[in-house]
Coordinates of C-alpha atoms and ligand atoms in Angstrom, one line a residue:
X292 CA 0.0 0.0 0.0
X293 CA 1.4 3.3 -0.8
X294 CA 1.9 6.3 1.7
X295 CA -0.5 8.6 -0.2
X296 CA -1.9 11.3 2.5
X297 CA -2.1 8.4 5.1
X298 CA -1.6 9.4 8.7
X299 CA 0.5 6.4 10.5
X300 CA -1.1 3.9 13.4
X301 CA -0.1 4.1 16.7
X302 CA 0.6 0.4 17.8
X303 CA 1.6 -0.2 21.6
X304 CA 3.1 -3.7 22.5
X305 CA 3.2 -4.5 26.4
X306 CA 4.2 -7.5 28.0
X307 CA 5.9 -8.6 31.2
X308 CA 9.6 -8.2 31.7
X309 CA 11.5 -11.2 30.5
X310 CA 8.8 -12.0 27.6
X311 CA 11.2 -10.9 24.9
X312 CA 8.9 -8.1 23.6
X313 CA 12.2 -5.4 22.6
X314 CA 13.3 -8.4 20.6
X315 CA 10.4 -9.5 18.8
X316 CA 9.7 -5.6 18.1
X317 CA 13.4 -5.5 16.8
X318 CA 12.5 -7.8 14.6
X319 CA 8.9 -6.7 13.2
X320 CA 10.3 -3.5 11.8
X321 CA 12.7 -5.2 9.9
X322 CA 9.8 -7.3 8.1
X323 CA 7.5 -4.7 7.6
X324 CA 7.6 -1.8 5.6
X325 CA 6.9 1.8 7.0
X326 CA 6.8 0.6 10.8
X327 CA 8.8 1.9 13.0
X328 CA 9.8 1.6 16.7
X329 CA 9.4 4.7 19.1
X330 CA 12.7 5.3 21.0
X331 CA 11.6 6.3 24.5
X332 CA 13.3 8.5 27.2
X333 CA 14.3 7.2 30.5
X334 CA 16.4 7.9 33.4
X335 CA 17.9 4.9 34.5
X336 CA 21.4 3.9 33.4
X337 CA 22.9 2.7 30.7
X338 CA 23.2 -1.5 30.4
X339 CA 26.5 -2.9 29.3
X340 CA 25.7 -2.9 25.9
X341 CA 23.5 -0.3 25.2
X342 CA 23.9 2.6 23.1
X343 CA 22.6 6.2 23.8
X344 CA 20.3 7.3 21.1
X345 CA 19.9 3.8 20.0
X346 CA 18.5 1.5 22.9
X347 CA 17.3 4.4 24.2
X348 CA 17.4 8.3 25.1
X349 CA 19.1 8.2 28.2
X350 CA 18.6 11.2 30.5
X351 CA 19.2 12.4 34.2
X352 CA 15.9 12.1 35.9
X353 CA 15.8 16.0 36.6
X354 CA 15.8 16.4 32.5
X355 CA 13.3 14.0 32.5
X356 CA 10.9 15.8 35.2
X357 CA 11.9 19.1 33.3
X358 CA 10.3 17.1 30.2
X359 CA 7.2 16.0 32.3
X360 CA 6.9 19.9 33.5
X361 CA 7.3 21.0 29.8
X362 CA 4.5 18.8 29.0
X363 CA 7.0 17.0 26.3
X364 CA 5.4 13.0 27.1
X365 CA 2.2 11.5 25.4
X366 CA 2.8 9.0 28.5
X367 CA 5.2 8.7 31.2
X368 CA 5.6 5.8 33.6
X369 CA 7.5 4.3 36.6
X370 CA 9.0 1.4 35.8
X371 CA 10.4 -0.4 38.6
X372 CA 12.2 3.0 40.1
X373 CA 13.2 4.6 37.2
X374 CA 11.1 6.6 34.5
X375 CA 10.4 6.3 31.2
X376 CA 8.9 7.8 28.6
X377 CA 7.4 8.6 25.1
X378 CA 8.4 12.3 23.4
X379 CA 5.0 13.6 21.4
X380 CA 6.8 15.4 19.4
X381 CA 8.9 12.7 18.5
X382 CA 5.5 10.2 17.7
X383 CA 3.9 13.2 15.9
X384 CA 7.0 13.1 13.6
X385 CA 7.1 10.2 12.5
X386 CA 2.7 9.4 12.6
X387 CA 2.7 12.8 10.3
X388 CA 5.4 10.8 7.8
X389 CA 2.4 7.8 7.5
X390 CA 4.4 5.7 9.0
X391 CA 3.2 3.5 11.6
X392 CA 5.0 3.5 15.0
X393 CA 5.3 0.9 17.7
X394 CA 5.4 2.1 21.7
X395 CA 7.1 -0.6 23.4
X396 CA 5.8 0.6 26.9
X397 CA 4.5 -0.9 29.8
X398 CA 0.7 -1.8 31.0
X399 CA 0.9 2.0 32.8
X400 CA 2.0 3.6 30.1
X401 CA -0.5 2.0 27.5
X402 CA -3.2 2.8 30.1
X403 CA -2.3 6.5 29.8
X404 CA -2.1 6.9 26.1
X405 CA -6.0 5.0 25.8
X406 CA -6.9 7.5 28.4
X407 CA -5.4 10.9 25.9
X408 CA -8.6 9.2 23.7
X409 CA -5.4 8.3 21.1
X410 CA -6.9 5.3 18.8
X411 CA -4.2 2.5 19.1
X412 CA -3.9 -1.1 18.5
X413 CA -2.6 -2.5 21.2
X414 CA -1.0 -6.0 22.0
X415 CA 0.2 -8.0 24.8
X416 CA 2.6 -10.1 24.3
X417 CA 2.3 -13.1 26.9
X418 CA 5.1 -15.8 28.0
X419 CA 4.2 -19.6 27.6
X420 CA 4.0 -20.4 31.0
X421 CA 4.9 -18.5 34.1
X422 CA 8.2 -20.8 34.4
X423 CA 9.6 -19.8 30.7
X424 CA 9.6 -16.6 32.0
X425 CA 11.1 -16.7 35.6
X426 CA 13.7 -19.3 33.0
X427 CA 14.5 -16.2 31.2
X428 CA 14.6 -13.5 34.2
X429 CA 17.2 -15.6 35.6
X430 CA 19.0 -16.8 32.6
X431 CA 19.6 -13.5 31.4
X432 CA 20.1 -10.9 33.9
X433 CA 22.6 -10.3 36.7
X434 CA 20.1 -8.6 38.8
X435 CA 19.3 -10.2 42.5
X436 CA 16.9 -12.5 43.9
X437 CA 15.4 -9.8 45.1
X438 CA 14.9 -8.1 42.0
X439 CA 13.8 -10.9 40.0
X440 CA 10.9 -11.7 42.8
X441 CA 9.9 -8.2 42.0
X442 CA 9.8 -8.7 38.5
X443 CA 8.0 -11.8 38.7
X444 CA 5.4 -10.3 41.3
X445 CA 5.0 -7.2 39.0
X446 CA 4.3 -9.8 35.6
X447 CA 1.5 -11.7 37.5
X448 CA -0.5 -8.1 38.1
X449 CA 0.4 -6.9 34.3
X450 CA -0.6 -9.8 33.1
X451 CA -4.3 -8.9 34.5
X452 CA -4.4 -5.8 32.1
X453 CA -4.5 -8.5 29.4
X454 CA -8.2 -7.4 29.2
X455 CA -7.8 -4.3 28.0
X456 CA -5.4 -5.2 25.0
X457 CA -6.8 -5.6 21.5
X458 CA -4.7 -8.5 20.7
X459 CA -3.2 -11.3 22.8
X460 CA 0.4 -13.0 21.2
X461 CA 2.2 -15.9 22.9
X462 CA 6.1 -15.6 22.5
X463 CA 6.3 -19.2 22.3
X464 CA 8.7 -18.8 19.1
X465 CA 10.3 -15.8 17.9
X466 CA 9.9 -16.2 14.5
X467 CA 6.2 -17.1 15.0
X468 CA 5.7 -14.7 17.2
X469 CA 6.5 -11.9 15.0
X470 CA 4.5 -13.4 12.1
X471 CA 1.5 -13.4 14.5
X472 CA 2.3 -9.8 15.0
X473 CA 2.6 -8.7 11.4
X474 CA -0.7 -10.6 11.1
X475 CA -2.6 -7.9 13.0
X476 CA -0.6 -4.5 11.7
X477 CA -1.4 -6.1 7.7
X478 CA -5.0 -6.3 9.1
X479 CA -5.1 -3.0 11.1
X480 CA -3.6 -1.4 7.6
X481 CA -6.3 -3.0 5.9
X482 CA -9.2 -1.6 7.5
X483 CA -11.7 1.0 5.4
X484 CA -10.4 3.7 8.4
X485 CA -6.7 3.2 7.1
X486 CA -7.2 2.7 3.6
X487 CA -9.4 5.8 2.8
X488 CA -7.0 7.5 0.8
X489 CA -7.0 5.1 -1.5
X490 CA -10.5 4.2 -1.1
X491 CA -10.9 7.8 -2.3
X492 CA -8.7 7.8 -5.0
X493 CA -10.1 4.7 -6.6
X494 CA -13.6 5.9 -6.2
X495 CA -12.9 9.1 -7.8
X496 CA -11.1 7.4 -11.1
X497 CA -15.0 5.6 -11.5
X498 CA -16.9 8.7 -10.9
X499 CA -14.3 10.0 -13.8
X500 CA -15.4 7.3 -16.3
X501 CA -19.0 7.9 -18.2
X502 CA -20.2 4.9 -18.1
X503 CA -21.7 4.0 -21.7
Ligands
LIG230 P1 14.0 -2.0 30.6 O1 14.6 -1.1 31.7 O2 14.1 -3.4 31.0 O3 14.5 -1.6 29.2 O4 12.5 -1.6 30.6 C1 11.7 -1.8 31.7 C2 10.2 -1.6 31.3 O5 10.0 -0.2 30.9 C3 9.7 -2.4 30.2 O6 8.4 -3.0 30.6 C4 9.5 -1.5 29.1 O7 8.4 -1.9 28.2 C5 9.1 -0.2 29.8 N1 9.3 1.0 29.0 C6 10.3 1.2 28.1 N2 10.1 2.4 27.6 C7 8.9 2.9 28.1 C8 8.2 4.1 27.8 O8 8.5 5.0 27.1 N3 7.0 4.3 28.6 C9 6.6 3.3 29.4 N4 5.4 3.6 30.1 N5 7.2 2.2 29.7 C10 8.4 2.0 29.0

């Protein structure tokens, strides 16, 4: 479908820590065309690994409460201590462009953007079983006991927003996973609301023809 006068989706993908939903996301916008995936704000520091500007934009947290004074967030959350965030400006840029942009933001933060009245599509990604994902809390992170009981506690009362999520995904499989996923954005681009520019424009070339 081309881009003709077509204002992009807003998509927001939530899912417990651990899931795998930055990877998955990763690897939808490399399979579909004209996606994209927001790069948020937070203030907590940098992972071994992780780039500024790419991973995310990591600032101090007074920049980031000068930004939530300024107004600058479409949604802000919490996130276990540390803040994070979604720039507008930064969503209107690229939703003005037509192209369709992924929040990768937790069950807070999806709650706040339904409540701005924004239309979304919104998806929860779920884990196969609650032992997958306490597998790969503690397979892949250095953080303590402690911290990974906190995670755990905080998936099991995210998962409960499942409810309010348009679309449910299991990450049983990446690959899959992400198919499922481009499933519902080739949908959601399909629908009259989305396609009325070229609804338009094909309409228009019959009302152009006599017909004899
Ligand atoms: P992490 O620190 O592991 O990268 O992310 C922790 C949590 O913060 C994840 O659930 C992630 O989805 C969420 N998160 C990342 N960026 C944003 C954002 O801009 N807004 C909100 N509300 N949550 C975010």
């Amino acid at each position: 479908m081309s881009n003709e006068a077509r204002r992009g989706r807003l998509f927001v993908v939530s899912a417990p820590s651990g899931t795998g939903k930055t990877t998955v996301v990763e690897r939808l916008v490399q399979v579909v065309p004209d996606l994209v995936m927001s790069r948020s704000y937070t203030s907590r520091a940098v992972r071994e690994g992780e780039c500024d500007g790419i991973d995310y934009n990591f600032i101090t947290r007074a920049r980031f409460e000068q930004m939530v004074a300024g107004n600058a967030f479409l949604e802000w959350a919490d996130v276990f201590g540390n803040l994070y965030g979604t720039c507008g400006e930064d969503a209107e840029r690229e939703l003005a462009a037509g192209r369709d942009l992924v929040l990768v933001i937790d069950v807070q933060g999806a709650r706040k953007v339904r409540s701005r009245g924004l239309e979304t599509v919104a998806i929860f990604v779920l884990p196969p079983t609650f032992e997958t994902l306490e597998r790969r809390l503690r397979g892949r992170s250095k953080d303590s006991e402690d911290a990974i009981r906190r995670r755990l506690a905080t998936a099991r009362a995210e998962i409960d927003a499942v409810v309010d999520y348009d679309y449910v995904v299991v990450n049983d499989e990446l690959e899959a996973c992400v198919d499922r996923i481009r499933a519902i954005v080739l949908a959601e681009r399909a629908r009259p609301r989305a396609m009325a520019p070229v609804v338009d424009r094909i309409v228009n070339s019959f009302n152009r023809k006599e017909v004899v």
